[in-house]
Every structure is written in structure tokens, then in C-alpha cells.
Amino acid sequence: MILVITPEMIFPEETDIINEMFQEGLDLLHIRKPWISRNEMIELISKIDETFHSQLVLHTHYDLGKEYQISRFHFREIDRQEEMYKSFVKENTISTSVHDITTYNTLDKEWEYAFISPFFPSISKKGYGLDSTIKEEIKHRNNPDVKLIALGGIDQDNIHEVFESGADGAALLGAVWESEEPLKVFRKCRNVLMS
């Protein structure tokens, strides 16, 4: 499974790139734009081809899910602790984020998957994850109910290591959006998995 997370700020031709990635087999797109208004979010979603709306995951403006037939929602660690996700569990698919395998192992099966980061040193946040041990920690995974999605520093050169380590998927962020050719990077990562 390959997921892409949007950049926090609006990116030039972002929705065109998103639609093309979906056409080329993108599994899920996480819309993580903490600073955009509800109206900007509406504008963004409406530029994404309707056939892909079921593959969108909202990180904010959850109420728009009903309007756009979006039933996937992502909750940060803090949201999980405050249990604000509880009302979403029924009839929706929920995901969350963790930063160590111990926390991941305690997640209940209501979560479809969890991002674990930083897997490799981050591409978009310079210096973040340089001393991360997550790749080693995965050996201690013992949660059979929740899929594990690696996030952080993943690109076409190391994506194979994510799956070799036992993760169920990879989330791309910096490799795609910090590139001159986001679509090409996505394609290369997907090709590594297909081969």
C-alpha cells in the first residue's frame, strides 16, 4: 500500500498532480493542511476527481466527509488521547499516528492503520529522525489488528527497505512534494513495489 500525504501549504498544480497519481494507482491520499480554512478545503476537494473521493483521508474539517462521501479520517496522537475520534468509529475508517512501536502495539482494532515515524531521516524536516530506531523497533511489532505504515524519509531508493522490514505500507511526503517532478517520484516508488 502506498499513501501520499499532501504538503501543509498549497502546492502549485497540486490537484492536477493528485489526480494523476490516483490514475497511476495511488491507494490513499491524506489531506493534511492544518492551516487552511474550510472554504480552501472545499476548493481543494472539489478539484480532485469525484471517483477518488473514497480514497481521501481528512486530517481536519472532518464535517466535510458527509458532503463529499469521504469516510476516512486521521487523528493525531493528541486527538487519540482526548478520544475525539470515538464518534467516528462507526461507519468510518480511522487511522492515527505513533512514534514508537510500544504505543503502536497498544492500539485497538478500531484503527485501520497507524503511521509510524520517522522511519528514515526526514526529507521535508531537515535533521528530524537522524537517530530514529524505528526500523529496528519494528521487529517487536505484536499488534495483528492494525496495519503499520512507515512514514519519514521514504523515497525510490529506500522504499524497498520499508517492506523488507515488515511494514504494511509506505507514506510519501517530502520525496514527492520537494521534488521538481512529483509525479515521476511517485511513479518510481510505485515501480519499485510492482517489480
mmCIF file of C-alpha atoms in Angstrom, residues 98 101 104 112-116 119 138 141 146-150 166-170:
data_model
loop_
_atom_site.group_PDB
_atom_site.id
_atom_site.type_symbol
_atom_site.label_atom_id
_atom_site.label_comp_id
_atom_site.label_asym_id
_atom_site.label_seq_id
_atom_site.Cartn_x
_atom_site.Cartn_y
_atom_site.Cartn_z
ATOM 1 C CA VAL A 98 2.522 6.885 16.574
ATOM 2 C CA ILE A 101 6.399 0.518 18.467
ATOM 3 C CA TYR A 104 1.591 1.018 18.200
ATOM 4 C CA GLU A 112 -7.300 0.505 10.329
ATOM 5 C CA TYR A 113 -3.667 1.590 10.270
ATOM 6 C CA ALA A 114 -1.145 3.792 12.012
ATOM 7 C CA PHE A 115 1.695 5.868 10.633
ATOM 8 C CA ILE A 116 4.932 5.217 12.477
ATOM 9 C CA PHE A 119 11.294 5.687 9.601
ATOM 10 C CA ILE A 138 9.527 -2.987 14.048
ATOM 11 C CA ARG A 141 5.668 -5.492 16.500
ATOM 12 C CA VAL A 146 -3.680 -2.572 12.931
ATOM 13 C CA LYS A 147 -1.700 -2.112 9.716
ATOM 14 C CA LEU A 148 1.648 -0.376 10.109
ATOM 15 C CA ILE A 149 2.515 2.382 7.620
ATOM 16 C CA ALA A 150 6.068 3.739 7.598
ATOM 17 C CA GLY A 166 7.687 -5.844 7.680
ATOM 18 C CA ALA A 167 5.678 -2.627 7.327
ATOM 19 C CA ASP A 168 2.329 -2.934 5.515
ATOM 20 C CA GLY A 169 2.727 0.289 3.583
ATOM 21 C CA ALA A 170 4.697 3.441 2.944
#
